[in-house]
Short mmCIF file of C-alpha atoms in Angstrom, two decimals:
data_model
loop_
_atom_site.label_atom_id
_atom_site.label_comp_id
_atom_site.label_asym_id
_atom_site.label_seq_id
_atom_site.Cartn_x
_atom_site.Cartn_y
_atom_site.Cartn_z
CA MET D 371 103.08 78.78 71.20
CA PRO D 372 101.09 81.69 69.66
CA PRO D 373 101.23 82.03 65.85
CA THR D 374 103.80 84.40 64.36
CA LEU D 375 104.15 86.03 60.98
CA ALA D 376 107.09 83.70 60.35
CA SER D 377 104.90 80.62 60.91
CA LEU D 378 102.39 81.97 58.35
CA VAL D 379 105.10 82.63 55.82
CA ARG D 380 106.39 79.08 56.29
CA ALA D 381 102.93 77.60 55.58
CA PRO D 382 103.26 76.34 51.96
CA ALA D 383 99.51 76.39 51.33
CA LEU D 384 99.36 80.17 51.83
CA ASP D 385 102.18 81.03 49.42
CA LEU D 386 102.91 84.39 51.07
CA ARG D 387 105.86 86.46 49.86
CA VAL D 388 107.64 88.81 52.28
CA LEU D 389 108.35 92.22 50.76
CA ALA D 390 109.52 94.26 53.78
CA GLY D 391 110.26 94.05 57.50
CA LYS D 392 111.79 90.58 57.62
CA GLY D 393 113.31 91.44 61.00
CA GLY D 394 109.81 91.64 62.50
CA LEU D 395 108.51 88.25 61.38
CA GLU D 396 108.74 86.82 64.91
CA ARG D 397 105.92 89.11 66.04
CA GLU D 398 102.99 87.27 67.56
CA VAL D 399 99.68 87.47 65.69
CA ARG D 400 96.78 87.90 68.10
CA TRP D 401 94.05 88.17 65.43
CA VAL D 402 93.40 88.61 61.70
CA HIS D 403 91.40 91.59 60.49
CA THR D 404 90.33 92.49 56.95
CA SER D 405 89.64 96.14 56.16
CA GLU D 406 89.36 98.38 53.12
CA LEU D 407 89.23 101.58 55.17
CA ALA D 408 91.70 104.37 54.52
CA ASP D 409 92.38 104.44 58.30
CA PRO D 410 91.43 101.21 60.11
CA THR D 411 93.47 102.00 63.24
CA PRO D 412 90.49 103.20 65.34
CA TYR D 413 89.14 99.63 65.10
CA LEU D 414 92.39 97.86 66.00
CA GLU D 415 93.95 97.01 69.38
CA GLY D 416 97.48 96.11 68.25
CA GLY D 417 98.94 92.72 67.41
CA GLU D 418 96.56 92.10 64.49
CA LEU D 419 97.52 90.94 61.02
CA LEU D 420 95.73 93.37 58.71
CA LEU D 421 94.64 92.13 55.26
CA THR D 422 93.51 94.42 52.44
CA THR D 423 93.09 94.38 48.65
CA GLY D 424 94.46 97.93 48.57
CA MET D 425 91.27 99.77 47.61
CA LYS D 426 91.98 102.57 50.10
CA LEU D 427 95.78 102.68 50.19
CA GLY D 428 95.62 106.10 48.53
CA ARG D 429 96.48 107.35 45.10
CA THR D 430 99.56 109.43 45.96
CA ASN D 431 102.83 108.40 47.54
CA ALA D 432 102.13 110.72 50.49
CA GLU D 433 98.79 109.00 51.20
CA ARG D 434 100.34 105.54 50.94
CA ARG D 435 103.25 106.55 53.18
CA ALA D 436 100.82 107.88 55.81
CA TYR D 437 98.82 104.64 55.63
CA VAL D 438 101.84 102.51 56.57
CA GLU D 439 102.98 104.95 59.25
CA ARG D 440 99.56 104.80 60.94
CA LEU D 441 99.66 101.00 61.05
CA ALA D 442 103.18 100.93 62.44
CA ALA D 443 102.26 103.46 65.12
CA ALA D 444 99.21 101.36 66.10
CA GLU D 445 101.54 98.36 66.69
CA VAL D 446 99.82 96.23 64.07
CA ALA D 447 101.70 92.94 63.67
CA GLY D 448 101.92 93.16 59.88
CA LEU D 449 100.16 93.98 56.62
CA GLY D 450 99.12 91.53 53.93
CA ILE D 451 98.15 93.04 50.55
CA GLY D 452 96.19 90.91 48.11
CA VAL D 453 97.21 91.33 44.46
CA GLY D 454 95.30 90.52 41.30
CA LEU D 455 92.15 92.48 42.16
CA THR D 456 92.65 96.18 42.88
CA LEU D 457 96.42 96.08 42.49
CA ASP D 458 98.65 94.11 40.15
CA ARG D 459 101.57 94.51 42.55
CA VAL D 460 102.31 96.13 45.90
CA PRO D 461 103.30 99.81 45.40
CA ALA D 462 107.01 100.44 45.83
CA VAL D 463 106.46 103.31 48.29
CA ILE D 464 104.59 100.91 50.60
CA VAL D 465 107.57 98.56 50.61
CA GLU D 466 110.05 101.40 51.07
CA VAL D 467 108.28 102.99 54.07
CA ALA D 468 107.57 99.61 55.70
CA GLU D 469 111.23 98.59 55.42
CA ALA D 470 112.26 101.89 57.03
CA TYR D 471 109.95 101.19 60.01
CA GLY D 472 110.85 97.49 60.22
CA PHE D 473 107.14 96.84 59.60
CA PRO D 474 106.40 93.45 57.95
CA VAL D 475 104.54 93.62 54.64
CA PHE D 476 103.88 90.60 52.44
CA GLU D 477 102.07 89.89 49.22
CA VAL D 478 99.00 87.62 49.18
CA PRO D 479 98.61 85.99 45.74
CA ARG D 480 95.23 85.89 44.02
CA PRO D 481 94.69 82.13 44.58
CA THR D 482 95.08 82.50 48.38
CA PRO D 483 91.79 83.63 49.98
CA PHE D 484 91.99 85.80 53.06
CA ILE D 485 89.79 83.30 54.92
CA ALA D 486 92.55 80.68 54.56
CA ILE D 487 94.95 82.92 56.49
CA SER D 488 92.30 83.53 59.15
CA LYS D 489 91.73 79.79 59.59
CA VAL D 490 95.44 79.09 60.08
CA VAL D 491 95.70 81.81 62.73
CA SER D 492 92.46 80.74 64.47
CA SER D 493 93.62 77.12 64.67
CA ALA D 494 96.97 78.16 66.13
CA LEU D 495 95.30 80.46 68.70
CA ALA D 496 92.89 77.70 69.73
CA ALA D 497 95.79 75.26 70.15
CA GLU D 498 97.65 77.85 72.25
CA GLN D 499 94.62 78.43 74.47
CA TYR D 500 94.17 74.69 75.00
CA GLU D 501 97.84 74.28 75.86
CA THR D 502 97.65 77.26 78.23
CA VAL D 503 94.62 75.85 80.05
CA THR D 504 96.04 72.34 80.45
CA THR D 505 99.49 73.59 81.41
CA GLY D 506 98.01 76.13 83.81
CA PHE D 507 95.95 73.43 85.54
CA ALA D 508 99.00 71.20 85.92
CA VAL D 509 101.08 74.10 87.27
CA GLN D 510 98.33 75.03 89.72
CA GLN D 511 98.22 71.49 91.09
CA GLU D 512 102.00 71.31 91.36
CA LEU D 513 102.36 74.65 93.16
CA THR D 514 99.40 73.92 95.46
CA ARG D 515 100.98 70.63 96.55
CA ALA D 516 104.24 72.48 97.16
CA ALA D 517 102.53 75.16 99.25
CA ALA D 518 100.71 72.54 101.33
CA GLY D 519 103.91 70.59 102.02
CA ARG D 520 106.01 70.66 105.15
CA GLU D 521 108.36 73.39 103.91
CA GLY D 522 105.51 75.38 102.36
CA PRO D 523 106.73 78.64 100.78
CA ALA D 524 110.32 77.37 100.42
CA THR D 525 109.24 74.45 98.23
CA LEU D 526 106.87 76.65 96.26
CA ILE D 527 109.67 79.14 95.47
CA ARG D 528 111.88 76.30 94.18
CA ARG D 529 109.08 74.91 91.98
CA LEU D 530 108.22 78.37 90.70
CA ALA D 531 111.82 79.05 89.66
CA ALA D 532 111.96 75.73 87.83
CA ARG D 533 108.66 76.35 86.03
CA LEU D 534 109.79 79.78 84.86
CA ASP D 535 113.23 78.46 83.87
CA GLY D 536 114.60 81.34 85.90
CA TRP D 537 114.84 82.40 89.54
CA ALA D 538 112.38 83.37 92.29
CA ALA D 539 112.68 85.10 95.67
CA LEU D 540 110.32 85.66 98.61
CA TYR D 541 110.68 88.63 100.98
CA ASP D 542 109.05 89.39 104.33
CA ALA D 543 106.85 92.47 104.73
CA ASP D 544 109.86 94.52 105.87
CA GLY D 545 111.82 93.62 102.72
CA THR D 546 114.07 90.99 104.32
CA LEU D 547 114.97 88.17 101.92
CA ARG D 548 113.33 84.97 103.14
CA GLN D 549 113.77 82.40 100.34
CA VAL D 550 115.57 82.37 96.98
CA ALA D 551 115.91 79.66 94.34
CA PRO D 552 118.29 78.71 92.96
CA ALA D 553 120.80 79.79 95.62
CA ALA D 554 123.08 81.23 92.94
CA ALA D 555 120.44 83.88 92.16
CA ARG D 556 120.87 85.57 95.56
CA ALA D 557 123.16 88.19 94.00
CA ARG D 558 120.37 89.21 91.62
CA THR D 559 118.07 90.05 94.52
CA ASP D 560 120.40 92.68 96.00
CA GLY D 561 119.44 95.35 93.47
CA LEU D 562 115.69 95.12 94.08
CA ARG D 563 115.50 96.95 97.43
CA ALA D 564 114.56 100.29 95.85
CA ASP D 565 111.76 98.68 93.82
CA ILE D 566 110.42 96.93 96.92
CA GLU D 567 110.38 100.24 98.78
CA LYS D 568 108.35 101.81 95.95
CA LEU D 569 105.79 99.00 96.15
CA ARG D 570 105.60 99.45 99.94
CA GLY D 571 103.94 102.83 99.35
CA MET D 572 101.19 101.25 97.20
CA PRO D 573 98.22 99.12 98.30
CA ALA D 574 98.73 95.38 97.84
CA PRO D 575 98.77 93.71 95.44
CA SER D 576 100.91 95.92 93.18
CA SER D 577 103.70 94.99 90.77
CA ALA D 578 106.62 96.42 88.85
CA SER D 579 108.25 95.01 85.69
CA LEU D 580 111.96 95.64 85.08
CA PRO D 581 114.37 94.72 82.29
CA GLY D 582 116.49 91.66 83.00
CA ILE D 583 120.20 91.21 82.52
CA GLY D 584 121.08 91.31 78.84
CA GLY D 585 117.87 93.07 77.83
CA ASP D 586 115.89 89.99 76.66
CA GLY D 587 114.50 88.80 80.00
CA ARG D 588 112.30 90.48 82.57
CA VAL D 589 112.21 90.83 86.35
CA VAL D 590 108.82 91.18 88.03
CA VAL D 591 108.47 92.34 91.65
CA GLN D 592 105.02 91.99 93.23
CA SER D 593 103.66 92.85 96.66
CA LEU D 594 101.67 90.13 98.42
CA GLY D 595 98.76 90.78 100.72
CA ALA D 596 95.03 91.05 101.21
CA GLU D 597 92.73 93.97 101.89
CA ARG D 598 95.40 96.42 100.65
CA ARG D 599 97.75 95.26 103.46
CA ILE D 600 101.25 94.07 102.52
CA SER D 601 102.38 90.74 103.98
CA GLY D 602 105.44 90.15 101.76
CA PHE D 603 107.00 90.52 98.31
CA LEU D 604 107.65 88.08 95.44
CA ALA D 605 110.34 88.64 92.80
CA VAL D 606 110.93 86.46 89.72
CA GLY D 607 113.33 86.80 86.82
CA THR D 608 113.97 85.08 83.47
CA ASP D 609 116.61 85.48 80.80
CA ARG D 610 114.02 85.29 78.01
CA PRO D 611 110.87 87.25 77.12
CA PRO D 612 107.90 86.29 79.35
CA ARG D 613 105.18 84.03 77.96
CA THR D 614 101.44 83.94 78.64
CA ALA D 615 101.89 80.76 80.68
CA ASP D 616 104.55 82.51 82.78
CA ARG D 617 102.08 85.20 83.80
CA GLN D 618 99.51 82.59 84.82
CA THR D 619 102.12 80.66 86.78
CA LEU D 620 103.20 83.84 88.57
CA GLY D 621 99.58 84.68 89.41
CA THR D 622 98.99 81.22 90.90
CA ALA D 623 102.18 81.41 92.97
CA ALA D 624 101.36 84.91 94.23
CA SER D 625 97.88 83.79 95.36
CA LEU D 626 99.23 80.72 97.19
CA LEU D 627 102.01 82.70 98.88
CA THR D 628 99.55 85.40 99.93
CA LEU D 629 97.32 82.76 101.49
CA ALA D 630 100.26 81.20 103.34
CA LEU D 631 101.51 84.56 104.64
CA GLU D 632 98.04 85.69 105.69
CA GLN D 633 97.51 82.41 107.57
CA SER D 634 100.79 82.99 109.38
CA ARG D 635 99.71 86.54 110.18
CA ALA D 636 96.34 85.26 111.42
CA SER D 637 98.08 82.85 113.79
CA ALA D 638 100.26 85.66 115.11
CA ASP D 639 97.22 87.91 115.51
CA ALA D 640 95.41 85.17 117.43
CA GLY D 641 98.35 84.90 119.79
CA ALA D 642 98.40 88.67 120.21
CA ARG D 643 94.68 88.69 121.02
CA MET D 644 95.16 86.03 123.70
CA ARG D 645 98.00 88.01 125.25
CA THR D 646 95.83 91.13 125.17
CA ALA D 647 93.03 89.25 126.91
CA LEU D 648 95.48 88.16 129.57
CA LEU D 649 96.68 91.74 130.00
CA ARG D 650 93.11 92.98 130.32
CA LEU D 651 92.41 90.50 133.08
CA LEU D 652 95.66 91.20 134.86
CA LEU D 653 95.35 94.95 134.73
CA THR D 654 91.78 95.06 135.98
CA GLY D 655 92.83 93.37 139.20
CA GLU D 656 91.62 89.81 138.53
CA ARG D 657 94.43 87.57 139.77
CA ALA D 658 93.26 83.98 139.89
CA THR D 659 91.69 83.83 136.44
CA PRO D 660 94.73 85.29 134.59
CA THR D 661 96.96 82.68 136.19
CA ASP D 662 94.74 79.89 134.91
CA LEU D 663 94.50 81.57 131.49
CA ALA D 664 98.28 81.96 131.31
CA ARG D 665 98.64 78.24 131.95
CA ASP D 666 96.07 77.40 129.26
CA ILE D 667 97.79 79.46 126.54
CA ALA D 668 101.32 78.54 127.65
CA ALA D 669 102.17 82.13 128.56
CA ASP D 670 104.53 82.47 131.51
CA LEU D 671 104.05 85.44 133.81
CA PRO D 672 107.03 87.49 134.96
CA PRO D 673 107.98 87.14 138.61
CA GLY D 674 106.80 89.98 140.83
CA PRO D 675 107.17 92.80 141.58
CA TRP D 676 106.22 94.12 138.11
CA ARG D 677 106.67 97.28 136.11
CA VAL D 678 103.84 98.12 133.69
CA LEU D 679 104.79 100.09 130.57
CA VAL D 680 102.47 101.87 128.09
CA ALA D 681 104.01 102.95 124.76
CA THR D 682 102.77 104.73 121.64
CA GLY D 683 104.41 106.14 118.53
CA PRO D 684 105.34 104.92 115.04
CA GLU D 685 104.58 101.22 114.75
CA GLN D 686 108.14 100.15 113.93
CA VAL D 687 109.60 102.32 116.67
CA VAL D 688 107.28 100.91 119.35
CA ALA D 689 107.90 97.35 118.12
CA ALA D 690 111.67 97.88 118.32
CA PHE D 691 111.43 99.27 121.87
CA ALA D 692 109.19 96.38 123.02
CA GLU D 693 111.53 93.80 121.45
CA ARG D 694 114.49 95.43 123.14
CA LEU D 695 112.85 95.16 126.57
CA CYS D 696 111.62 91.59 125.99
CA THR D 697 115.14 90.58 124.94
CA ARG D 698 116.56 92.07 128.15
CA ALA D 699 114.01 90.10 130.16
CA VAL D 700 114.91 86.85 128.41
CA ARG D 701 118.62 87.48 128.99
CA ALA D 702 117.83 88.01 132.66
CA GLY D 703 116.11 84.62 132.71
CA THR D 704 112.56 85.94 133.11
CA PRO D 705 109.60 86.19 130.71
CA ALA D 706 107.83 89.41 129.70
CA LEU D 707 104.19 89.84 128.70
CA THR D 708 103.24 92.15 125.83
CA GLY D 709 100.03 93.02 123.99
CA GLU D 710 97.82 95.78 122.64
CA LEU D 711 95.41 97.59 124.93
CA GLY D 712 93.57 100.88 124.50
CA GLY D 713 95.39 101.73 121.27
CA ALA D 714 98.82 101.36 122.90
CA THR D 715 101.42 98.65 123.33
CA VAL D 716 101.47 97.45 126.94
CA LEU D 717 104.26 95.43 128.57
CA VAL D 718 104.44 93.75 131.94
CA LEU D 719 108.08 93.42 132.97
CA PRO D 720 109.85 92.11 136.04
CA GLU D 721 111.12 94.89 138.32
CA SER D 722 114.70 93.96 137.45
CA VAL D 723 114.18 95.08 133.84
CA GLU D 724 114.05 98.83 134.34
CA PRO D 725 113.49 100.65 131.03
CA VAL D 726 116.14 103.15 129.97
CA GLU D 727 115.17 106.20 127.90
CA PRO D 728 116.16 105.48 124.27
CA THR D 729 117.93 108.05 122.12
CA ASP D 730 117.55 106.26 118.79
CA LEU D 731 113.76 105.80 118.56
CA PRO D 732 112.18 109.07 117.39
CA GLY D 733 108.50 109.52 118.11
CA LEU D 734 108.35 107.06 121.01
CA ILE D 735 106.30 108.05 124.06
CA ALA D 736 106.40 105.57 126.94
CA GLY D 737 105.10 105.71 130.50
CA VAL D 738 106.30 103.32 133.20
CA SER D 739 104.75 102.49 136.55
CA GLY D 740 106.61 102.11 139.77
CA PRO D 741 107.18 98.57 141.09
CA VAL D 742 103.84 96.88 141.93
CA GLU D 743 102.93 93.45 143.18
CA PRO D 744 100.95 91.23 140.79
CA ASP D 745 97.80 91.72 142.87
CA ALA D 746 98.12 95.49 142.26
CA ALA D 747 98.68 95.24 138.49
CA ALA D 748 95.67 97.49 137.86
CA ASP D 749 97.29 100.23 139.94
CA GLY D 750 100.48 99.81 137.94
CA TYR D 751 98.53 100.19 134.71
CA ARG D 752 96.95 103.44 135.95
CA GLN D 753 100.38 104.72 136.96
CA ALA D 754 101.79 103.89 133.54
CA LEU D 755 98.88 105.65 131.81
CA GLY D 756 99.44 108.74 133.93
CA ALA D 757 103.17 108.75 133.21
CA HIS D 758 102.42 108.30 129.51
CA ALA D 759 100.07 111.28 129.57
CA VAL D 760 102.83 113.39 131.09
CA GLY D 761 105.20 112.17 128.40
CA LEU D 762 102.75 113.17 125.67
CA ARG D 763 102.50 116.70 127.04
CA SER D 764 106.25 117.08 127.47
CA GLU D 765 107.19 115.05 124.33
CA LYS D 766 109.48 112.98 126.54
CA ALA D 767 110.40 109.51 125.28
CA LEU D 768 110.27 107.82 128.71
CA THR D 769 108.48 108.98 131.84
CA VAL D 770 108.60 106.96 135.07
CA HIS D 771 105.84 107.31 137.65
CA GLY D 772 107.08 108.74 140.91
CA ARG D 773 110.29 109.96 139.36
CA ASP D 774 109.36 112.14 136.38
CA ALA D 775 105.63 112.59 136.75
CA GLY D 776 105.18 114.96 139.71
CA GLY D 777 101.89 116.81 140.14
CA LEU D 778 101.37 120.61 140.03
CA LEU D 779 97.68 121.07 140.66
CA PRO D 780 97.83 120.49 144.43
CA LEU D 781 100.12 123.53 144.68
CA LEU D 782 97.39 125.75 143.24
CA ASP D 783 95.07 125.46 146.23
CA GLY D 784 95.46 128.83 147.99
CA ASP D 785 93.69 132.16 148.51
CA ALA D 786 95.96 134.13 146.18
CA VAL D 787 95.58 131.61 143.38
CA HIS D 788 91.82 131.47 143.94
CA ALA D 789 91.50 135.27 143.72
CA TRP D 790 93.58 135.32 140.51
CA ALA D 791 91.45 132.58 138.95
CA GLU D 792 88.22 134.36 139.90
CA GLN D 793 89.39 137.62 138.34
CA LEU D 794 90.50 135.90 135.11
CA LEU D 795 87.26 133.96 134.66
CA ALA D 796 84.84 136.61 135.94
CA PRO D 797 83.82 137.97 132.46
CA LEU D 798 83.03 134.46 131.27
CA ARG D 799 81.03 133.62 134.39
CA ALA D 800 79.06 136.86 133.96
CA HIS D 801 78.26 135.91 130.39
CA ASP D 802 77.10 132.42 131.43
CA ALA D 803 75.01 133.86 134.29
CA GLY D 804 72.96 135.73 131.69
CA GLY D 805 71.90 132.43 130.19
CA ARG D 806 73.62 133.13 126.85
CA GLY D 807 75.70 129.95 126.67
CA ASP D 808 78.07 127.78 128.64
CA LEU D 809 81.45 129.34 127.91
CA ILE D 810 83.12 128.00 131.09
CA GLY D 811 82.11 124.40 130.44
CA SER D 812 82.92 124.65 126.73
CA LEU D 813 86.36 126.12 127.43
CA ARG D 814 87.13 123.41 130.01
CA ALA D 815 86.10 120.62 127.60
CA TRP D 816 88.04 122.15 124.69
CA LEU D 817 91.23 122.53 126.74
CA ALA D 818 90.87 119.05 128.21
CA ARG D 819 90.80 117.69 124.66
CA HIS D 820 93.87 119.72 123.64
CA GLY D 821 91.86 121.79 121.17
CA GLN D 822 90.35 118.80 119.34
CA TRP D 823 87.02 120.16 118.13
CA ASP D 824 85.16 116.93 117.39
CA ALA D 825 86.20 115.19 120.60
CA ALA D 826 85.34 118.18 122.82
CA ALA D 827 82.02 118.75 121.03
CA GLY D 828 81.19 115.08 121.57
CA ASP D 829 81.91 115.43 125.30
CA LEU D 830 79.55 118.41 125.47
CA GLY D 831 76.87 116.92 123.24
CA VAL D 832 76.88 119.91 120.85
CA HIS D 833 77.84 120.43 117.23
CA ARG D 834 81.47 121.39 116.61
CA HIS D 835 80.32 124.63 114.93
CA THR D 836 78.51 125.56 118.17
CA LEU D 837 81.70 124.87 120.10
CA ARG D 838 83.77 126.97 117.66
CA TYR D 839 81.39 129.89 118.16
CA ARG D 840 81.63 129.61 121.94
CA ILE D 841 85.44 129.50 121.92
CA ARG D 842 85.61 132.55 119.61
CA ARG D 843 83.15 134.33 121.90
CA ALA D 844 85.34 133.51 124.93
CA GLU D 845 88.37 134.99 123.11
CA GLU D 846 86.41 138.16 122.34
CA ILE D 847 85.28 138.56 125.96
CA LEU D 848 88.74 137.90 127.39
CA GLY D 849 90.52 139.92 124.72
CA ARG D 850 93.09 137.15 124.38
CA THR D 851 93.79 134.51 121.73
CA LEU D 852 93.75 130.85 122.61
CA ASP D 853 96.48 130.26 120.03
CA ASP D 854 98.86 131.55 122.71
CA PRO D 855 100.09 128.59 124.81
CA ASP D 856 100.52 130.87 127.85
CA THR D 857 96.85 131.85 127.63
CA ARG D 858 95.80 128.22 127.38
CA ALA D 859 97.91 127.27 130.37
CA GLU D 860 96.62 130.11 132.55
CA LEU D 861 92.99 129.36 131.70
CA TRP D 862 93.47 125.66 132.37
CA PHE D 863 95.04 126.37 135.78
CA ALA D 864 92.24 128.82 136.55
CA LEU D 865 89.58 126.30 135.57
CA ARG D 866 91.34 123.67 137.71
CA ASP D 867 91.42 125.94 140.78
CA PRO D 868 90.72 123.22 143.36
CA SER D 869 88.21 125.15 145.47
CA ARG D 870 86.23 126.51 142.53
CA ASP D 871 86.55 123.26 140.60
CA ARG D 872 84.79 121.42 143.41
CA GLU D 873 82.08 124.09 143.42
CA ASP D 874 81.51 123.89 139.63
CA LYS D 875 81.17 120.08 139.69
CA SER D 876 78.76 120.03 142.59
#
């Protein structure tokens, strides 16, 4: 235990007499400092026992009052005033102001040297540090054995609660309660959801400290994770003020739980990578090798024919949609294959599991192929990508190839359309013919990239500022703004005029 003012007062060899602030004698003393400055607070951190002979307490009551007020505001643990040298007794105003602030002040008699007080405090602090180190080592061993056991995090949570003489709870990354000890503390975890949500918006690890029930204890909620990524949350609570050893115990438990959760995540990621590798092989048309690979990693393939689905959107939304489809496949008695490919979630489903457009998953964009045999999985993937592209343009949650994704460009191949396209693009072609820049090619690349400057400039091999100049120049020549979606559409159709498009690419 750290030394307190009360423990110093109880030491008979020091013979200290309390004059004010008896209610604050349980304050911990983190150091002893002697000063004869009129304002020593710039050199203090808080928690010190300040000793002085009173040389600079001030001559007036106002000065002495200000002296005590400064120390109280600096959160000094207490003030010891030596008598018999500068002062015969402690000034009454000092006692009066200190009592009003609840600030401990005691008298140090002439026979008691200040160094004696410092030695008592130093010995107590050294004993506390030794106890903290030995206890911390024992706790670390105990919690490590718990984490390495068969039940892992569950055992660790129980040991942590016992060590803190309180309760502990472990949550998954989504805030779902996973473990709590003791079981009777489950009710205390219900009110922490808002605090967990606040921590979710901060990089891990982050923590929040809250008052416990009754006002004496504390509740600490901490996010768990590595590389600023949250893998779970830990909450602990006690009905008493926290101790230094408690903080070390909590730190050890948080590190062990983070390691356990990250290992679990790593295993899941490894499985996802294997499924992605299988998808890559399947969807590039290699049939024999994926079958062998599926057998090696214990991944069952759905029976053919298949539907290939490509989905993007908010991570939780896409995950919910994929889980919904996989659950339907399992209920139908067939497996489903899922993974990540090309920045999207890709599923291979049996034909019998036909996706239905969801109405409760905002932001989802999914494209689905028509039924394909396993040997034609690559064709199904291309169909799904095309349907997904249509869905992106139309902001449609679910687009099915062959049903929702009809083509328009083949209808543009005709003399009337060709003449209209030539007339619209003629000023730009005249400009390019003069060797003053490639406006046609720049406009085609910019529209193909949906107005994304960096991507289109990269396709052209020019700086984005060069591309911006060319697009502005095209607007000036045409006398039309490309902010108008009708203008963009007309120019894109004109640039995709089948007969001229073949001529430009040749």
